[in-house]
Amino acid sequence: MTSETATAEHTLSEKTAGHTPGREMNGVLPDVGTHSAEDETARHSAATATNFDTLTALESEAIHIFREVAGEFERPVILFSGGKDSTVLLHLAIKAFWPAPLPFPVLHVDTGHNFQEVLDFRDRMVEKYNLRLYVASVEEYIADGRLEERPDGIRNPLQTVPLLDAISEHRFDAVFGGGRRDEERSRAKERIFSLRNAFGQWDPKKQRPELWNLYNGRHSPGEHVRVFPLSNWTELDIWRYIARDDVDLCPIYYAHEREVYQRDGMWLAPGPWGGPRDGEELKTLSVRYRTVGDGSTTGAVLSDAVDNYSILSEVAASRLTERGATRGDDRVSEAAMEDRKREGYF
């Protein structure tokens, strides 16, 4: 055996010994029996290395997408709700152009039923990073008659018209969103660069191919492109990244005591949007939110997780996505999200 062959075989054996399952195992190594302390240390180190490599690849892809859009489009904007996904999106955008200021404004579609903690966090981020903020208000559209309040009081579906009007008014040609493919079936089949026609509508049957990291941003006047840099991330990836980069997050995502009542299997909080009906008991419980949306339809989950690593354990054990578990507006029908996206929703 030559020295080169011996070296190659030694290197191969090292790589094989250090191999760990990828994202399909959620970065958790399988239990194959009892292990010594040295084995456990090695397993932890290997898992950490795998997670780091996965997050680095996802981060690099997202940063590449931001820079690609900056080079292809004239007037991009970032949709920012104050939620965890849009916060990670903002964090990545700032990284992509640091130390220069963020070259894009941010747009928030405010339903008027947002949690106060989320609005406070949004304003804090705007001040911290000196962002240009545009707000499209559903409340204003209802007040002046351009929209009508729904009988059920849910305003998430009413966001579409103010969003499309804001895009048209400010002539945005690329709109960044924090949607992920693991959230919901219609988002699973949407491209990273998703063309919207002159009416802001999406046709899933007319999507463009995306090969490797080549993105087609061509569009006609009046059309725009929705861009989803987090498409390939999972909820677990998001929380690992938040923990790794110590991303500043809205406190509503961590366990806290809140008055809630149960309806349709979800823990809802009372507010300007309404409260418990007859037979629904108001309780003070330790809860947190997995996703942030309209207060009237976003449910909390019972939790004692007050830090990122405790939340990671919860998410890894969950069998439902955050939208499937806590968003009432997605339960209207199996195609509820796709129907809204076809009309111009996020």
Short mmCIF file of C-alpha atoms in Angstrom, two decimals:
data_model
loop_
_atom_site.label_atom_id
_atom_site.label_comp_id
_atom_site.label_asym_id
_atom_site.label_seq_id
_atom_site.Cartn_x
_atom_site.Cartn_y
_atom_site.Cartn_z
CA MET A 1 0.00 0.00 0.00
CA THR A 2 1.40 3.38 -0.99
CA SER A 3 1.60 6.21 1.51
CA GLU A 4 -0.97 8.17 -0.56
CA THR A 5 -3.42 5.23 -0.45
CA ALA A 6 -2.95 4.79 3.29
CA THR A 7 -3.55 8.49 3.86
CA ALA A 8 -6.70 8.44 1.72
CA GLU A 9 -8.10 5.39 3.54
CA HIS A 10 -7.29 6.97 6.91
CA THR A 11 -9.07 10.18 5.87
CA LEU A 12 -12.09 8.21 4.63
CA SER A 13 -12.33 6.26 7.89
CA GLU A 14 -12.18 9.53 9.85
CA LYS A 15 -15.02 11.02 7.78
CA THR A 16 -17.11 7.87 8.14
CA ALA A 17 -16.60 7.76 11.89
CA GLY A 18 -17.62 11.41 12.21
CA HIS A 19 -20.63 11.13 9.90
CA THR A 20 -23.91 12.25 11.43
CA PRO A 21 -27.44 12.27 10.08
CA GLY A 22 -28.49 15.45 8.29
CA ARG A 23 -31.60 17.59 8.50
CA GLU A 24 -33.90 14.63 7.99
CA MET A 25 -33.01 13.57 11.55
CA ASN A 26 -33.45 17.14 12.84
CA GLY A 27 -29.79 17.06 13.86
CA VAL A 28 -30.55 14.54 16.65
CA LEU A 29 -28.41 11.42 16.69
CA PRO A 30 -30.26 8.11 17.08
CA ASP A 31 -30.03 6.27 20.39
CA VAL A 32 -28.24 2.96 19.81
CA GLY A 33 -27.76 1.87 23.40
CA THR A 34 -25.66 2.97 26.34
CA HIS A 35 -22.66 5.23 25.76
CA SER A 36 -19.66 6.29 27.74
CA ALA A 37 -19.06 9.91 28.69
CA GLU A 38 -16.51 10.11 25.87
CA ASP A 39 -19.09 8.78 23.39
CA GLU A 40 -21.66 11.34 24.52
CA THR A 41 -19.13 14.17 24.15
CA ALA A 42 -18.26 12.98 20.64
CA ARG A 43 -21.95 12.68 19.71
CA HIS A 44 -22.68 16.19 20.95
CA SER A 45 -19.69 17.63 19.06
CA ALA A 46 -20.68 15.85 15.85
CA ALA A 47 -24.29 17.02 16.08
CA THR A 48 -23.19 20.60 16.73
CA ALA A 49 -20.87 20.49 13.71
CA THR A 50 -23.65 19.13 11.48
CA ASN A 51 -26.10 21.79 12.62
CA PHE A 52 -23.51 24.51 12.11
CA ASP A 53 -22.79 23.32 8.56
CA THR A 54 -26.51 23.20 7.72
CA LEU A 55 -27.16 26.67 9.11
CA THR A 56 -24.11 28.09 7.36
CA ALA A 57 -25.34 26.71 4.03
CA LEU A 58 -28.85 28.08 4.56
CA GLU A 59 -27.48 31.46 5.63
CA SER A 60 -25.22 31.63 2.57
CA GLU A 61 -28.13 30.80 0.26
CA ALA A 62 -30.32 33.50 1.80
CA ILE A 63 -27.59 36.13 1.63
CA HIS A 64 -26.95 35.21 -2.02
CA ILE A 65 -30.67 35.70 -2.74
CA PHE A 66 -30.70 39.14 -1.10
CA ARG A 67 -27.70 40.25 -3.15
CA GLU A 68 -29.18 38.76 -6.32
CA VAL A 69 -32.35 40.79 -5.84
CA ALA A 70 -30.34 43.94 -5.11
CA GLY A 71 -28.61 43.48 -8.46
CA GLU A 72 -31.71 42.61 -10.52
CA PHE A 73 -34.47 44.84 -9.15
CA GLU A 74 -34.94 48.57 -8.70
CA ARG A 75 -37.35 48.88 -5.75
CA PRO A 76 -37.34 45.85 -3.39
CA VAL A 77 -39.08 45.84 -0.01
CA ILE A 78 -39.05 43.46 2.97
CA LEU A 79 -42.33 42.40 4.53
CA PHE A 80 -41.81 42.71 8.28
CA SER A 81 -44.47 41.64 10.77
CA GLY A 82 -42.29 41.41 13.88
CA GLY A 83 -42.61 37.63 13.86
CA LYS A 84 -39.69 35.20 14.16
CA ASP A 85 -39.39 34.46 10.42
CA SER A 86 -39.45 38.09 9.32
CA THR A 87 -37.02 38.93 12.14
CA VAL A 88 -34.57 36.28 10.91
CA LEU A 89 -35.17 37.60 7.38
CA LEU A 90 -34.26 41.12 8.52
CA HIS A 91 -31.21 39.80 10.38
CA LEU A 92 -29.98 38.07 7.20
CA ALA A 93 -30.63 41.14 5.06
CA ILE A 94 -28.59 43.31 7.40
CA LYS A 95 -25.79 40.74 7.32
CA ALA A 96 -25.89 40.63 3.52
CA PHE A 97 -25.02 44.32 3.17
CA TRP A 98 -23.13 45.06 6.39
CA PRO A 99 -21.48 47.51 7.11
CA ALA A 100 -23.57 49.46 4.60
CA PRO A 101 -27.11 50.34 5.72
CA LEU A 102 -29.96 48.11 4.58
CA PRO A 103 -30.79 49.27 1.02
CA PHE A 104 -34.46 48.23 1.24
CA PRO A 105 -37.38 49.66 3.21
CA VAL A 106 -39.64 47.40 5.29
CA LEU A 107 -43.41 47.10 4.95
CA HIS A 108 -45.83 46.04 7.68
CA VAL A 109 -49.45 45.23 6.90
CA ASP A 110 -51.13 46.11 10.20
CA THR A 111 -54.49 44.41 10.78
CA GLY A 112 -55.29 46.52 13.82
CA HIS A 113 -55.51 43.24 15.77
CA ASN A 114 -51.80 42.83 16.39
CA PHE A 115 -50.40 41.97 19.80
CA GLN A 116 -48.98 45.10 21.45
CA GLU A 117 -45.70 43.31 22.17
CA VAL A 118 -45.26 42.75 18.44
CA LEU A 119 -45.88 46.39 17.55
CA ASP A 120 -43.46 47.53 20.25
CA PHE A 121 -40.83 45.12 18.94
CA ARG A 122 -41.37 46.31 15.35
CA ASP A 123 -40.82 49.92 16.38
CA ARG A 124 -37.73 48.97 18.38
CA MET A 125 -36.18 47.23 15.36
CA VAL A 126 -36.95 50.21 13.14
CA GLU A 127 -35.17 52.51 15.58
CA LYS A 128 -32.27 50.12 16.23
CA TYR A 129 -31.38 49.68 12.55
CA ASN A 130 -32.62 53.05 11.27
CA LEU A 131 -35.07 51.35 8.91
CA ARG A 132 -37.49 53.01 6.52
CA LEU A 133 -40.91 51.69 7.56
CA TYR A 134 -44.11 51.72 5.52
CA VAL A 135 -47.35 50.67 7.21
CA ALA A 136 -50.46 49.53 5.32
CA SER A 137 -53.39 49.68 7.75
CA VAL A 138 -56.35 47.33 7.45
CA GLU A 139 -58.09 49.43 10.12
CA GLU A 140 -57.98 52.50 7.87
CA TYR A 141 -59.44 50.53 4.95
CA ILE A 142 -62.34 49.39 7.13
CA ALA A 143 -62.90 52.89 8.54
CA ASP A 144 -63.20 54.54 5.12
CA GLY A 145 -65.29 51.76 3.57
CA ARG A 146 -62.74 50.24 1.23
CA LEU A 147 -63.00 46.97 3.19
CA GLU A 148 -65.78 45.44 5.27
CA GLU A 149 -65.26 43.72 8.61
CA ARG A 150 -65.78 39.97 8.33
CA PRO A 151 -68.61 38.40 10.37
CA ASP A 152 -66.08 36.25 12.23
CA GLY A 153 -63.90 39.29 13.04
CA ILE A 154 -60.78 37.70 11.52
CA ARG A 155 -58.69 40.25 9.64
CA ASN A 156 -55.79 38.20 8.26
CA PRO A 157 -57.61 37.59 4.94
CA LEU A 158 -58.24 41.35 4.70
CA GLN A 159 -54.51 42.08 4.44
CA THR A 160 -54.37 41.32 0.71
CA VAL A 161 -55.91 44.56 -0.61
CA PRO A 162 -53.80 46.96 1.52
CA LEU A 163 -50.70 44.92 0.65
CA LEU A 164 -51.31 45.09 -3.11
CA ASP A 165 -52.20 48.78 -2.91
CA ALA A 166 -48.94 49.52 -1.05
CA ILE A 167 -46.93 47.57 -3.62
CA SER A 168 -48.59 49.52 -6.43
CA GLU A 169 -48.36 52.92 -4.73
CA HIS A 170 -44.65 52.62 -3.96
CA ARG A 171 -43.87 50.72 -7.19
CA PHE A 172 -42.15 47.84 -5.40
CA ASP A 173 -40.94 45.29 -7.94
CA ALA A 174 -39.56 42.67 -5.53
CA VAL A 175 -41.20 41.81 -2.21
CA PHE A 176 -39.29 39.68 0.31
CA GLY A 177 -41.37 37.39 2.50
CA GLY A 178 -40.51 34.99 5.31
CA GLY A 179 -42.56 32.04 4.03
CA ARG A 180 -41.06 28.55 4.39
CA ARG A 181 -41.94 25.41 2.46
CA ASP A 182 -42.42 23.32 5.60
CA GLU A 183 -45.21 25.58 6.88
CA GLU A 184 -48.05 24.71 4.57
CA ARG A 185 -48.75 22.76 1.37
CA SER A 186 -49.22 25.75 -0.97
CA ARG A 187 -45.97 27.28 0.27
CA ALA A 188 -44.25 23.93 -0.26
CA LYS A 189 -44.77 24.14 -4.02
CA GLU A 190 -43.95 27.83 -4.48
CA ARG A 191 -40.66 28.93 -6.03
CA ILE A 192 -38.11 31.15 -4.28
CA PHE A 193 -38.71 33.77 -7.01
CA SER A 194 -42.51 33.76 -7.37
CA LEU A 195 -43.99 35.92 -10.13
CA ARG A 196 -47.16 37.91 -9.46
CA ASN A 197 -49.18 39.28 -12.36
CA ALA A 198 -50.37 42.87 -12.76
CA PHE A 199 -53.24 42.12 -10.34
CA GLY A 200 -50.84 40.73 -7.72
CA GLN A 201 -52.14 37.20 -8.26
CA TRP A 202 -50.20 33.92 -8.20
CA ASP A 203 -50.81 31.07 -10.64
CA PRO A 204 -49.16 27.88 -9.32
CA LYS A 205 -49.47 26.28 -12.77
CA LYS A 206 -47.29 28.96 -14.37
CA GLN A 207 -44.24 28.83 -12.14
CA ARG A 208 -40.78 29.14 -13.60
CA PRO A 209 -38.13 26.43 -13.24
CA GLU A 210 -35.37 27.14 -10.71
CA LEU A 211 -32.21 25.18 -11.42
CA TRP A 212 -29.41 25.21 -8.86
CA ASN A 213 -29.08 28.81 -7.63
CA LEU A 214 -30.22 30.49 -10.86
CA TYR A 215 -33.23 32.78 -10.38
CA ASN A 216 -35.29 34.45 -13.10
CA GLY A 217 -36.46 37.87 -11.97
CA ARG A 218 -37.74 39.03 -15.35
CA HIS A 219 -41.15 40.67 -15.17
CA SER A 220 -43.31 43.08 -17.15
CA PRO A 221 -44.34 46.57 -15.99
CA GLY A 222 -47.00 46.27 -13.31
CA GLU A 223 -45.91 42.79 -12.29
CA HIS A 224 -43.74 42.04 -9.30
CA VAL A 225 -41.85 39.11 -7.82
CA ARG A 226 -42.29 37.69 -4.34
CA VAL A 227 -38.96 36.42 -3.01
CA PHE A 228 -38.64 33.82 -0.24
CA PRO A 229 -35.04 33.47 1.01
CA LEU A 230 -36.18 31.16 3.84
CA SER A 231 -37.96 28.67 1.56
CA ASN A 232 -35.59 25.82 2.38
CA TRP A 233 -35.52 26.45 6.14
CA THR A 234 -37.58 24.54 8.69
CA GLU A 235 -39.01 25.84 11.96
CA LEU A 236 -36.21 23.98 13.73
CA ASP A 237 -33.62 25.66 11.48
CA ILE A 238 -35.10 29.05 12.37
CA TRP A 239 -34.77 28.40 16.10
CA ARG A 240 -31.27 26.95 15.78
CA TYR A 241 -30.25 30.06 13.88
CA ILE A 242 -31.87 32.35 16.47
CA ALA A 243 -29.93 30.50 19.18
CA ARG A 244 -26.66 30.47 17.25
CA ASP A 245 -26.70 34.15 16.28
CA ASP A 246 -28.49 35.31 19.43
CA VAL A 247 -31.12 37.02 17.27
CA ASP A 248 -33.20 39.60 19.14
CA LEU A 249 -36.79 38.33 19.12
CA CYS A 250 -40.22 39.53 20.21
CA PRO A 251 -40.80 38.38 23.82
CA ILE A 252 -44.17 36.86 22.91
CA TYR A 253 -42.30 33.80 21.59
CA TYR A 254 -41.07 32.90 25.08
CA ALA A 255 -43.15 31.48 27.92
CA HIS A 256 -45.06 34.06 29.94
CA GLU A 257 -48.29 34.21 31.91
CA ARG A 258 -51.31 35.37 29.91
CA GLU A 259 -55.07 35.22 30.15
CA VAL A 260 -56.35 32.74 27.56
CA TYR A 261 -59.47 30.74 26.76
CA GLN A 262 -59.88 27.59 24.69
CA ARG A 263 -61.79 27.52 21.40
CA ASP A 264 -61.61 24.85 18.70
CA GLY A 265 -58.62 23.29 20.41
CA MET A 266 -56.60 26.54 20.49
CA TRP A 267 -55.70 28.84 23.38
CA LEU A 268 -56.77 32.35 22.32
CA ALA A 269 -56.11 35.61 24.16
CA PRO A 270 -58.81 38.26 24.68
CA GLY A 271 -58.27 41.71 23.22
CA PRO A 272 -59.90 44.44 21.13
CA TRP A 273 -60.82 41.67 18.68
CA GLY A 274 -63.05 39.92 21.24
CA GLY A 275 -62.99 37.47 24.10
CA PRO A 276 -64.50 34.27 25.43
CA ARG A 277 -68.05 33.29 24.52
CA ASP A 278 -70.59 31.65 26.79
CA GLY A 279 -69.12 28.47 28.20
CA GLU A 280 -65.50 29.46 27.45
CA GLU A 281 -63.52 29.92 30.66
CA LEU A 282 -60.80 32.56 30.96
CA LYS A 283 -57.64 31.19 32.60
CA THR A 284 -54.19 32.56 33.41
CA LEU A 285 -51.63 30.07 32.09
CA SER A 286 -47.98 29.89 31.11
CA VAL A 287 -47.99 30.08 27.31
CA ARG A 288 -45.92 31.19 24.36
CA TYR A 289 -46.61 31.77 20.66
CA ARG A 290 -45.10 29.69 17.86
CA THR A 291 -46.27 32.12 15.21
CA VAL A 292 -47.58 35.69 15.27
CA GLY A 293 -50.58 36.87 13.31
CA ASP A 294 -53.99 38.38 13.82
CA GLY A 295 -54.78 38.22 17.54
CA SER A 296 -58.30 36.93 16.91
CA THR A 297 -57.11 33.76 15.20
CA THR A 298 -53.58 33.04 16.47
CA GLY A 299 -53.41 30.51 19.26
CA ALA A 300 -50.83 30.16 22.02
CA VAL A 301 -49.30 26.88 23.18
CA LEU A 302 -48.88 25.82 26.78
CA SER A 303 -45.18 26.11 27.57
CA ASP A 304 -42.57 26.76 30.23
CA ALA A 305 -39.80 27.40 27.66
CA VAL A 306 -38.18 30.73 28.51
CA ASP A 307 -35.02 30.43 26.40
CA ASN A 308 -34.01 29.39 22.88
CA TYR A 309 -32.66 25.98 23.85
CA SER A 310 -35.82 25.00 25.72
CA ILE A 311 -37.85 26.03 22.68
CA LEU A 312 -35.57 23.95 20.45
CA SER A 313 -36.48 20.87 22.50
CA GLU A 314 -40.20 21.68 22.17
CA VAL A 315 -40.04 22.23 18.41
CA ALA A 316 -38.02 19.05 17.84
CA ALA A 317 -40.70 17.04 19.65
CA SER A 318 -43.66 18.69 17.87
CA ARG A 319 -45.56 16.73 15.20
CA LEU A 320 -47.41 19.76 13.78
CA THR A 321 -46.13 22.86 12.01
CA GLU A 322 -46.71 26.14 13.79
CA ARG A 323 -49.42 27.20 11.31
CA GLY A 324 -51.18 23.85 11.52
CA ALA A 325 -51.18 23.95 15.30
CA THR A 326 -52.00 27.59 16.06
CA ARG A 327 -53.53 29.43 13.06
CA GLY A 328 -57.31 29.31 12.86
CA ASP A 329 -57.42 31.10 9.49
CA ASP A 330 -55.70 28.10 7.86
CA ARG A 331 -58.44 25.76 9.09
CA VAL A 332 -61.21 27.25 6.96
CA SER A 333 -60.50 24.65 4.26
CA GLU A 334 -57.63 22.47 3.06
CA ALA A 335 -56.92 25.05 0.34
CA ALA A 336 -57.41 28.16 2.51
CA MET A 337 -53.82 29.39 2.18
CA GLU A 338 -53.57 28.65 -1.55
CA ASP A 339 -56.84 30.46 -2.24
CA ARG A 340 -55.51 33.54 -0.44
CA LYS A 341 -52.13 33.34 -2.17
CA ARG A 342 -53.82 33.20 -5.58
CA GLU A 343 -55.50 36.50 -4.69
CA GLY A 344 -52.22 38.14 -3.67
CA TYR A 345 -51.68 37.12 -0.02
CA PHE A 346 -48.16 36.64 1.38
#
